[in-house]
Amino acid sequence: MSGRSNGKASIGKPKIAVLGMGHVGLPTALGMAELGWEVLGADSNPKTIAVLKEGKSWFYEPDLEPLLKKHLDSGLFIPTDDVDGAIASATVLFVCVGTPQGDDGKADLTQIENIARTVARNLNGYKLIVEKSTVPAITAHWVKKTIARYAEVESRSISKSGKNGKKVRNSHSIPEFDVASNPEFLQEGKAVENFFHPDRIVIGVDSERAQELLEAIYRPLNCPIVVTNPTTSELIKHTANAFLSTKISFINMVSDICEAVGADVVNVARGIGLDPRIGTGFLNAGIGFGGYCFPKDLRAFAHLGEEHGVDCSLLREVERINTRRIERFIKKVRKALWVVQGKTIGVLGLAFKPLTDDIREAPALKVIEALLREGASVRLYDPEAMPNAQRVLPEEPGRVTYCRSSDDAATGAHALIILTEWSEFKQIDLHRVRGLMEVAVLVDGRNIYNPAEAHRAGFEYHCMGRESMGHHFPALTREKKASRKRAVAAAKPTKTAGKLPAVVN
Ligand code: UGA
């Protein structure tokens, strides 16, 4: 998408500005610095920049701080809160600002528009504006239009024309620019690893100059590059997130079927996932997906389709299944505890996934809120996310307690629940933890333990889509009820049969 850019340009070594120093922007900026590019990391929040200048990341992401320190020292990464200045002095601008959920699930593009207007104010030579933030299809068109509109206002030259002395816009003075889409596929907790080892890079361009610039920037990564137009590229990102969410809701639905018929969802996932047409990834059943991306991107994608008259009921159902996971899990806790009111529940995991301190749309918090509403008190532990959680769910003596360790959270509890699959939880000594608890009930929302081992450690173990161990009053499935009825009927002595058949359970 170009604003009067058609010629090829000598690429040289363009200076890069990354706009927005969040979960996407910071790893992207540091990754590019590591590839040898000069990068300005801009953010309008002076506090964020002050923290970065001290060599600290404002959020937890593995391997990020060493890279930050390295490139503050190398001088290849310069953090700044002067967004206008960064835009003015760079040629390639990666836009990594937030695209939160607006009304009706629609993406709120206020920050994107803001950046487009800031670019227009600082269009002092050729620039390539690259959307990295997840945006709905056709956003690049609007970015281009907005930059052109406001750049024209900036550069409006006043000249007298005709007798009435009207102002005339001299639009020819606007420098050339391109708008491209280059969606990110970074997972929180693996962002640095994902940056350096991408499966693919997608670039949506409509000028050779933009394509050459982006290919040059990413060449050292040596991975497949999909080149397409900006709208298709924008759609690829939403489609990827919607598809992954669909896989999760699909396996969660299968998990419920497994529970009903007595099958094991972990083996079902493996059994289907080894087929390369399906793939093993994103088939972990549990309490559902959360985070800043999947829930809002799914809604924005469905909204976009419906706005264009497309039936997106598949995506709506994916969301509904995900929402119902919380109640499904709470039912398990109720079934295990009988009465939740007055019980102390140890909670392991608050972040929406492991290796992050991010609690946005975390299923864990929804579960905790539901338990508190039912009158339980909670003892919470997460290796990284407790400071963020404390902001939305403050400590309340006797009701909400933040703990120093898994052991601490389990101490005196009537049940221990697993809500995030941190590897440190997988390694805990279940025998020891059991000894700390008042009642040995373990409800595992992420299937991180082997049921037989948990049972051997003395736990009554409840999990997702697999048989629970040691629960004394199992609900009978419809099939089991029918088979029990048949067995009882068959067990009645008849005139013809002398022997009683064994009762099948
Ligand atoms: C997701 C995508 O995976 C990235 O490719 C994308 O770049 C990013 O969104 C984004 O749009 O910025 P992220 O939200 O960081 O990344 O985390 P994921 O690893 O995708 O997990 C999302 C949620 O799904 C988590 O709550 C996780 O627990 C859940 N999940 C994941 C499952 O419940 N089951 C699974 O099998 C996998």
XYZ file of C-alpha atoms and ligand atoms in Angstrom:
542
model
C 0.000 0.000 0.000
C 1.882 3.020 -1.130
C 1.400 6.758 -1.034
C 2.920 7.702 -4.365
C 5.812 5.270 -3.897
C 6.471 3.297 -7.021
C 10.172 3.411 -7.662
C 12.759 1.076 -6.271
C 14.914 2.585 -3.587
C 18.444 1.945 -2.529
C 17.896 0.148 0.762
C 21.113 1.045 2.564
C 20.788 0.536 6.308
C 17.459 2.042 7.263
C 16.951 3.166 10.813
C 14.043 1.382 12.489
C 11.595 2.771 15.038
C 9.352 0.402 16.947
C 6.312 2.270 18.252
C 4.906 0.780 21.461
C 7.136 -1.014 23.989
C 4.709 -3.731 25.074
C 4.687 -7.533 24.853
C 5.109 -7.364 21.068
C 7.074 -4.152 20.557
C 9.888 -4.739 23.036
C 10.832 -8.277 21.898
C 10.546 -7.129 18.268
C 12.778 -4.094 18.813
C 15.420 -6.092 20.681
C 15.260 -8.904 18.150
C 15.951 -6.441 15.376
C 18.819 -4.904 17.316
C 20.270 -8.407 17.710
C 20.029 -8.804 13.913
C 22.239 -5.727 13.663
C 19.721 -2.977 12.908
C 19.698 0.375 14.650
C 16.432 0.548 16.558
C 14.615 3.304 18.404
C 12.121 1.895 20.904
C 9.428 4.532 21.349
C 6.621 4.673 23.861
C 4.615 7.674 24.988
C 4.701 6.434 28.602
C 7.800 8.020 30.193
C 7.701 5.500 33.075
C 8.033 2.582 30.651
C 11.006 4.248 28.979
C 12.670 5.110 32.292
C 12.460 1.438 33.348
C 13.873 0.266 30.002
C 16.766 2.724 30.262
C 17.696 1.029 33.541
C 17.951 -2.270 31.667
C 14.712 -3.672 33.094
C 11.636 -4.944 31.329
C 8.328 -3.770 32.796
C 6.822 -7.236 32.257
C 8.183 -10.743 32.702
C 9.348 -12.426 29.523
C 12.118 -15.052 29.521
C 15.462 -14.025 27.935
C 14.336 -10.444 27.340
C 16.360 -8.553 29.951
C 19.784 -9.922 28.903
C 19.001 -8.837 25.341
C 17.871 -5.435 26.595
C 21.074 -4.889 28.579
C 23.190 -6.105 25.665
C 21.711 -3.661 23.185
C 21.551 -0.708 25.529
C 25.312 -1.278 25.770
C 25.831 -1.881 22.040
C 23.887 1.316 21.319
C 21.745 -0.521 18.756
C 18.645 -0.089 20.927
C 17.683 3.359 22.154
C 14.498 3.732 24.211
C 12.702 7.069 23.931
C 9.427 8.660 24.982
C 9.709 11.139 22.108
C 7.442 9.325 19.644
C 7.417 12.232 17.192
C 11.218 12.380 17.241
C 11.550 8.606 16.707
C 9.208 8.740 13.730
C 11.021 11.733 12.250
C 14.424 10.105 12.471
C 13.548 6.580 11.255
C 12.673 5.160 7.851
C 10.903 1.951 8.838
C 8.256 2.265 11.541
C 6.879 -0.886 13.166
C 3.540 -0.099 14.781
C 3.116 -2.212 17.926
C 0.455 -0.274 19.832
C -2.553 -1.884 21.525
C -5.724 -2.752 19.658
C -8.050 -3.444 22.587
C -11.605 -4.626 22.350
C -14.081 -1.882 21.622
C -17.882 -1.938 21.580
C -19.578 -5.183 20.501
C -16.243 -6.986 20.271
C -15.047 -4.684 17.488
C -11.334 -3.782 17.601
C -10.689 -0.308 18.994
C -8.222 1.270 16.565
C -7.841 4.633 18.310
C -4.146 4.077 19.030
C -3.480 3.015 15.433
C -5.173 6.168 14.150
C -3.154 8.224 16.580
C 0.075 6.770 15.262
C -1.030 7.416 11.657
C -1.617 11.073 12.535
C 1.722 11.318 14.319
C 3.433 9.827 11.260
C 1.670 12.415 9.090
C 3.073 15.209 11.293
C 6.587 13.844 10.921
C 6.643 12.747 7.306
C 9.981 14.351 6.476
C 11.083 11.836 3.805
C 10.231 8.322 2.561
C 8.855 6.083 5.299
C 7.579 2.542 5.454
C 4.857 2.153 8.067
C 4.467 -1.487 9.104
C 1.456 -2.731 11.058
C 2.555 -5.368 13.540
C -0.346 -4.958 15.948
C -3.216 -7.331 15.240
C -5.743 -5.350 13.240
C -8.850 -6.184 11.235
C -8.611 -6.495 7.452
C -8.552 -3.197 5.591
C -6.878 -1.276 8.413
C -3.823 -0.608 6.212
C -6.086 1.237 3.751
C -7.264 3.482 6.551
C -3.754 4.054 7.855
C -2.649 5.118 4.394
C -5.659 7.363 3.939
C -5.182 8.934 7.373
C -1.488 9.632 6.823
C -2.194 11.151 3.401
C -5.044 13.284 4.797
C -3.159 14.695 7.759
C 0.189 15.024 5.963
C -1.589 17.134 3.432
C -2.961 19.350 6.167
C 0.565 19.707 7.594
C 2.169 20.570 4.340
C -0.600 22.740 3.065
C 0.997 25.596 1.232
C -0.878 28.753 0.915
C -0.906 30.474 -2.313
C -3.243 32.909 -3.845
C -5.246 31.676 -6.709
C -7.727 33.668 -8.687
C -9.315 36.875 -7.605
C -11.009 35.589 -4.435
C -7.692 34.651 -2.802
C -8.705 31.033 -1.866
C -6.166 28.810 -0.074
C -4.828 26.029 -2.309
C -3.416 22.709 -1.011
C -0.110 21.850 -2.536
C -0.398 18.066 -2.190
C 2.708 17.404 -4.304
C 4.929 18.321 -1.395
C 3.990 15.206 0.617
C 6.916 12.773 0.761
C 6.397 9.220 -0.428
C 5.415 6.494 2.028
C 4.262 2.876 2.046
C 1.995 1.065 4.468
C 2.608 -2.663 4.932
C 1.273 -5.408 7.156
C 3.681 -7.749 8.927
C 1.739 -9.561 11.644
C 3.500 -10.942 14.666
C 3.112 -14.545 15.807
C 4.957 -14.195 19.113
C 3.615 -16.158 22.063
C 4.022 -14.610 25.479
C 6.591 -16.593 27.426
C 8.322 -17.605 24.193
C 8.516 -14.246 22.431
C 12.316 -14.108 22.142
C 12.547 -17.718 20.970
C 9.691 -17.130 18.498
C 11.351 -13.988 17.124
C 14.589 -15.782 16.245
C 12.993 -19.031 15.090
C 9.808 -18.101 13.254
C 7.902 -20.761 11.281
C 7.213 -18.107 8.685
C 7.158 -14.371 8.174
C 4.156 -12.819 6.497
C 4.472 -9.519 4.704
C 1.604 -7.712 3.052
C 2.891 -5.082 0.651
C 1.945 -3.433 -2.557
C 5.200 -1.818 -3.570
C 8.522 -3.377 -4.469
C 10.302 -0.910 -2.260
C 8.361 -2.010 0.824
C 8.888 -5.685 -0.014
C 12.645 -5.209 -0.447
C 12.967 -3.315 2.803
C 11.085 -5.936 4.823
C 12.868 -8.843 3.156
C 16.220 -7.199 3.901
C 15.310 -6.702 7.560
C 14.255 -10.335 8.037
C 16.793 -12.004 5.706
C 19.133 -13.067 8.564
C 16.319 -15.177 10.045
C 16.390 -17.441 7.010
C 12.792 -18.652 7.136
C 9.947 -18.907 4.608
C 8.473 -15.507 3.772
C 4.887 -15.292 2.553
C 4.493 -12.172 0.438
C 0.967 -10.998 -0.226
C -1.146 -7.854 -0.210
C -1.825 -5.966 3.050
C -5.461 -7.057 3.443
C -4.612 -10.745 3.002
C -1.747 -10.381 5.454
C -4.026 -8.766 8.041
C -6.486 -11.609 7.570
C -3.769 -14.251 8.021
C -3.158 -13.037 11.582
C -6.805 -13.099 12.633
C -7.295 -16.446 10.911
C -4.290 -17.969 12.715
C -5.514 -16.892 16.150
C -9.103 -17.933 15.369
C -7.944 -21.355 14.161
C -5.795 -21.986 17.236
C -8.674 -20.947 19.513
C -10.934 -23.298 17.566
C -8.533 -26.189 18.164
C -8.627 -25.480 21.902
C -12.421 -25.263 22.119
C -12.713 -28.354 19.938
C -10.550 -30.441 22.260
C -12.379 -29.031 25.275
C -15.663 -30.202 23.785
C -14.075 -33.616 23.113
C -12.854 -33.566 26.712
C -16.448 -33.347 27.941
C -17.402 -36.263 25.709
C -14.435 -38.221 27.076
C -15.647 -37.646 30.622
C -19.136 -38.753 29.699
C -18.070 -42.027 28.120
C -15.006 -42.785 30.237
C -12.284 -42.041 27.623
C -8.996 -40.178 28.061
C -8.706 -36.840 26.250
C -4.902 -36.745 26.522
C -4.665 -39.939 24.509
C -7.377 -38.813 22.107
C -5.367 -35.622 21.444
C -2.213 -37.641 20.878
C -4.023 -40.151 18.745
C -5.344 -37.494 16.414
C -2.421 -35.060 16.699
C 0.161 -37.433 15.289
C -1.687 -37.141 12.007
C 0.264 -34.252 10.439
C -2.934 -32.907 8.915
C -4.128 -32.224 12.475
C -0.898 -31.642 14.434
C -0.302 -32.097 18.168
C -0.170 -28.406 19.125
C -2.987 -26.588 20.888
C -4.855 -29.731 21.818
C -4.429 -29.473 25.589
C -7.833 -29.670 27.195
C -8.417 -27.651 30.339
C -10.050 -24.506 31.635
C -9.813 -22.727 28.274
C -7.866 -19.966 26.615
C -7.279 -16.455 27.928
C -4.784 -13.659 27.483
C -4.807 -10.397 25.605
C -4.987 -12.003 22.153
C -7.242 -15.001 21.581
C -10.457 -13.799 23.276
C -10.410 -10.307 21.741
C -9.082 -11.372 18.333
C -11.724 -14.070 18.043
C -14.472 -11.540 18.774
C -12.979 -8.957 16.413
C -12.706 -11.537 13.626
C -16.310 -12.680 14.085
C -17.409 -9.056 14.189
C -15.583 -8.298 10.945
C -17.137 -11.303 9.183
C -20.639 -10.506 10.426
C -20.271 -6.874 9.378
C -19.753 -8.238 5.882
C -22.722 -10.599 6.124
C -20.674 -13.772 6.725
C -22.100 -16.425 9.059
C -19.489 -16.642 11.827
C -21.473 -18.899 14.158
C -18.523 -21.319 14.244
C -16.361 -18.623 15.851
C -19.169 -17.613 18.220
C -19.463 -21.233 19.394
C -15.695 -21.413 19.943
C -16.088 -18.454 22.302
C -19.149 -19.931 24.036
C -17.393 -23.251 24.662
C -14.454 -21.333 26.123
C -16.670 -19.252 28.413
C -18.376 -22.402 29.723
C -15.039 -23.941 30.776
C -15.048 -21.916 33.986
C -18.427 -23.232 35.144
C -17.414 -26.736 34.091
C -14.351 -26.511 36.343
C -16.288 -24.994 39.251
C -18.720 -27.922 39.026
C -15.769 -30.270 39.480
C -14.694 -28.390 42.594
C -18.252 -28.530 43.924
C -18.497 -32.219 43.168
C -15.205 -32.865 44.963
C -15.933 -30.707 48.029
C -19.705 -31.140 48.253
C -20.034 -27.791 50.083
C -17.734 -25.010 48.881
C -18.884 -22.420 51.419
C -16.334 -22.060 54.213
C -13.647 -24.191 52.519
C -10.027 -23.128 52.091
C -8.771 -23.701 48.585
C -5.095 -23.630 47.622
C -4.689 -22.196 44.122
C -1.637 -22.848 41.959
C -1.426 -20.521 38.949
C -2.828 -17.070 38.233
C -1.247 -16.097 34.874
C -3.217 -16.882 31.702
C -0.417 -19.284 30.754
C 3.012 -20.245 32.089
C 6.180 -18.138 31.671
C 4.371 -14.835 31.838
C 3.095 -12.492 34.545
C 0.170 -11.505 32.340
C -3.258 -11.969 33.934
C -5.370 -10.331 31.246
C -8.487 -12.480 30.639
C -6.811 -15.205 32.708
C -9.205 -18.158 33.240
C -7.590 -18.564 36.683
C -8.969 -15.250 37.918
C -12.462 -16.107 36.713
C -12.331 -19.397 38.598
C -11.102 -17.646 41.758
C -13.843 -15.015 41.566
C -16.469 -17.771 41.237
C -15.056 -19.649 44.262
C -15.036 -16.477 46.347
C -18.656 -15.834 45.372
C -19.512 -19.311 46.684
C -17.991 -18.462 50.063
C -14.585 -20.174 49.790
C -11.361 -18.577 50.937
C -8.323 -18.861 48.669
C -4.589 -19.243 49.202
C -2.937 -18.112 45.969
C 0.463 -18.774 44.472
C 1.994 -18.044 41.057
C 5.737 -17.786 40.335
C 5.430 -14.461 38.451
C 1.895 -13.112 38.277
C 1.161 -12.292 41.942
C 2.031 -8.568 41.801
C -0.327 -8.091 38.825
C -3.028 -10.217 40.449
C -2.787 -8.226 43.692
C -3.773 -5.101 41.785
C -7.114 -6.555 40.719
C -7.664 -8.908 43.657
C -6.119 -7.410 46.783
C -5.149 -9.476 49.807
C -8.066 -9.823 52.287
C -7.210 -11.451 55.617
C -8.961 -14.791 55.998
C -10.403 -14.655 52.483
C -7.695 -13.907 49.892
C -4.118 -14.790 50.878
C -1.061 -14.529 48.641
C 1.490 -17.234 49.456
C 5.244 -17.610 49.125
C 5.238 -21.063 47.553
C 3.106 -24.000 46.412
C 3.593 -25.587 49.828
C 2.411 -22.434 51.525
C -0.714 -22.322 49.316
C -1.504 -25.971 50.092
C -1.077 -25.644 53.861
C -4.349 -26.292 55.687
C -6.353 -26.398 52.438
C -9.429 -28.547 51.846
C -8.530 -28.738 48.158
C -5.672 -27.748 45.893
C -6.530 -26.564 42.377
C -4.213 -26.188 39.359
C -5.094 -23.305 37.068
C -1.833 -22.604 35.149
C 0.542 -25.307 33.978
C 3.843 -23.870 35.267
C 6.549 -26.544 35.127
C 7.419 -25.939 38.794
C 3.935 -27.246 39.688
C 4.583 -30.378 37.648
C 7.645 -31.045 39.772
C 6.162 -30.669 43.238
C 6.400 -33.617 45.598
C 2.754 -34.618 45.861
C 3.365 -36.829 48.916
C 4.796 -33.884 50.837
C 2.080 -31.473 49.700
C -0.610 -33.967 50.657
C 0.798 -34.014 54.181
C 0.372 -30.244 54.462
C -3.282 -30.241 53.533
C -6.358 -30.601 55.703
C -8.096 -32.717 53.059
C -6.275 -34.384 50.151
C -8.357 -33.242 47.193
C -6.584 -32.165 43.990
C -8.556 -30.620 41.112
C -6.309 -30.220 38.104
C -7.648 -27.795 35.476
C -4.634 -28.323 33.203
C -4.081 -32.096 33.384
C -0.492 -31.738 34.564
C -0.328 -34.882 36.733
C -0.513 -38.543 36.003
C -3.818 -39.600 37.621
C -2.421 -42.863 38.980
C 0.589 -41.092 40.539
C -1.570 -38.407 42.121
C -3.776 -41.140 43.541
C -0.765 -43.083 44.812
C 0.372 -39.913 46.582
C -2.873 -40.145 48.532
C -4.961 -37.641 46.611
C -8.489 -37.801 45.441
C -7.626 -36.524 41.968
C -10.014 -34.771 39.575
C -8.900 -33.721 36.112
C -10.224 -32.667 32.715
C -11.462 -35.259 30.202
C -9.838 -38.166 32.031
C -11.080 -40.470 34.709
C -10.880 -39.000 38.191
C -9.140 -41.153 40.788
C -10.421 -41.947 44.214
C -13.694 -40.066 44.011
C -16.094 -42.097 46.067
C -19.386 -41.113 44.463
C -18.827 -41.127 40.705
C -21.718 -39.812 38.692
C -23.027 -42.525 36.433
C -22.836 -41.812 32.719
C -25.958 -42.470 30.728
C -24.286 -45.519 29.250
C -23.216 -46.844 32.637
C -26.717 -46.259 34.024
C -28.226 -48.195 31.118
C -25.725 -50.999 31.461
C -26.278 -51.186 35.228
C -30.051 -51.332 34.645
C -29.577 -54.115 32.124
C -27.338 -55.985 34.505
C -29.779 -55.632 37.394
C -32.645 -56.777 35.208
C -30.597 -59.690 33.972
C -29.634 -60.538 37.525
C -33.251 -61.248 38.515
C -33.654 -65.008 38.745
C -35.732 -66.489 35.943
C -37.337 -69.869 35.711
C -34.987 -70.887 32.945
C -31.658 -69.587 34.302
C -30.391 -70.959 37.524
C -27.192 -68.879 37.804
C -26.972 -65.125 38.433
C -24.855 -63.181 35.900
C -22.098 -60.913 37.237
C -23.209 -57.310 37.726
C -21.430 -55.029 35.295
C -20.535 -51.577 36.517
C -1.208 -16.163 20.854
C -0.685 -16.896 19.607
O -0.301 -18.230 19.964
C 0.506 -16.178 18.998
O 0.909 -16.826 17.795
C 0.089 -14.731 18.686
O 1.180 -13.990 18.169
C -0.411 -14.053 19.966
O -1.514 -14.807 20.504
C -0.864 -12.662 19.601
O -1.842 -12.539 18.864
O -0.170 -11.708 19.948
P -0.436 -15.998 23.411
O -1.773 -15.374 23.636
O 0.764 -15.339 23.941
O -0.175 -16.200 21.832
O -0.455 -17.458 24.067
P -0.792 -18.939 23.583
O 0.356 -19.783 23.871
O -1.317 -18.957 22.208
O -1.955 -19.362 24.595
C -3.208 -18.693 24.606
C -4.167 -19.349 25.583
O -4.571 -20.625 25.126
C -3.584 -19.576 26.987
O -4.547 -19.213 27.948
C -3.305 -21.054 27.030
O -3.366 -21.605 28.330
C -4.445 -21.581 26.167
N -4.145 -22.900 25.568
C -3.152 -23.029 24.675
C -4.922 -24.007 25.908
O -5.869 -23.913 26.716
N -4.658 -25.218 25.313
C -3.655 -25.366 24.415
O -3.486 -26.503 23.901
C -2.883 -24.260 24.089
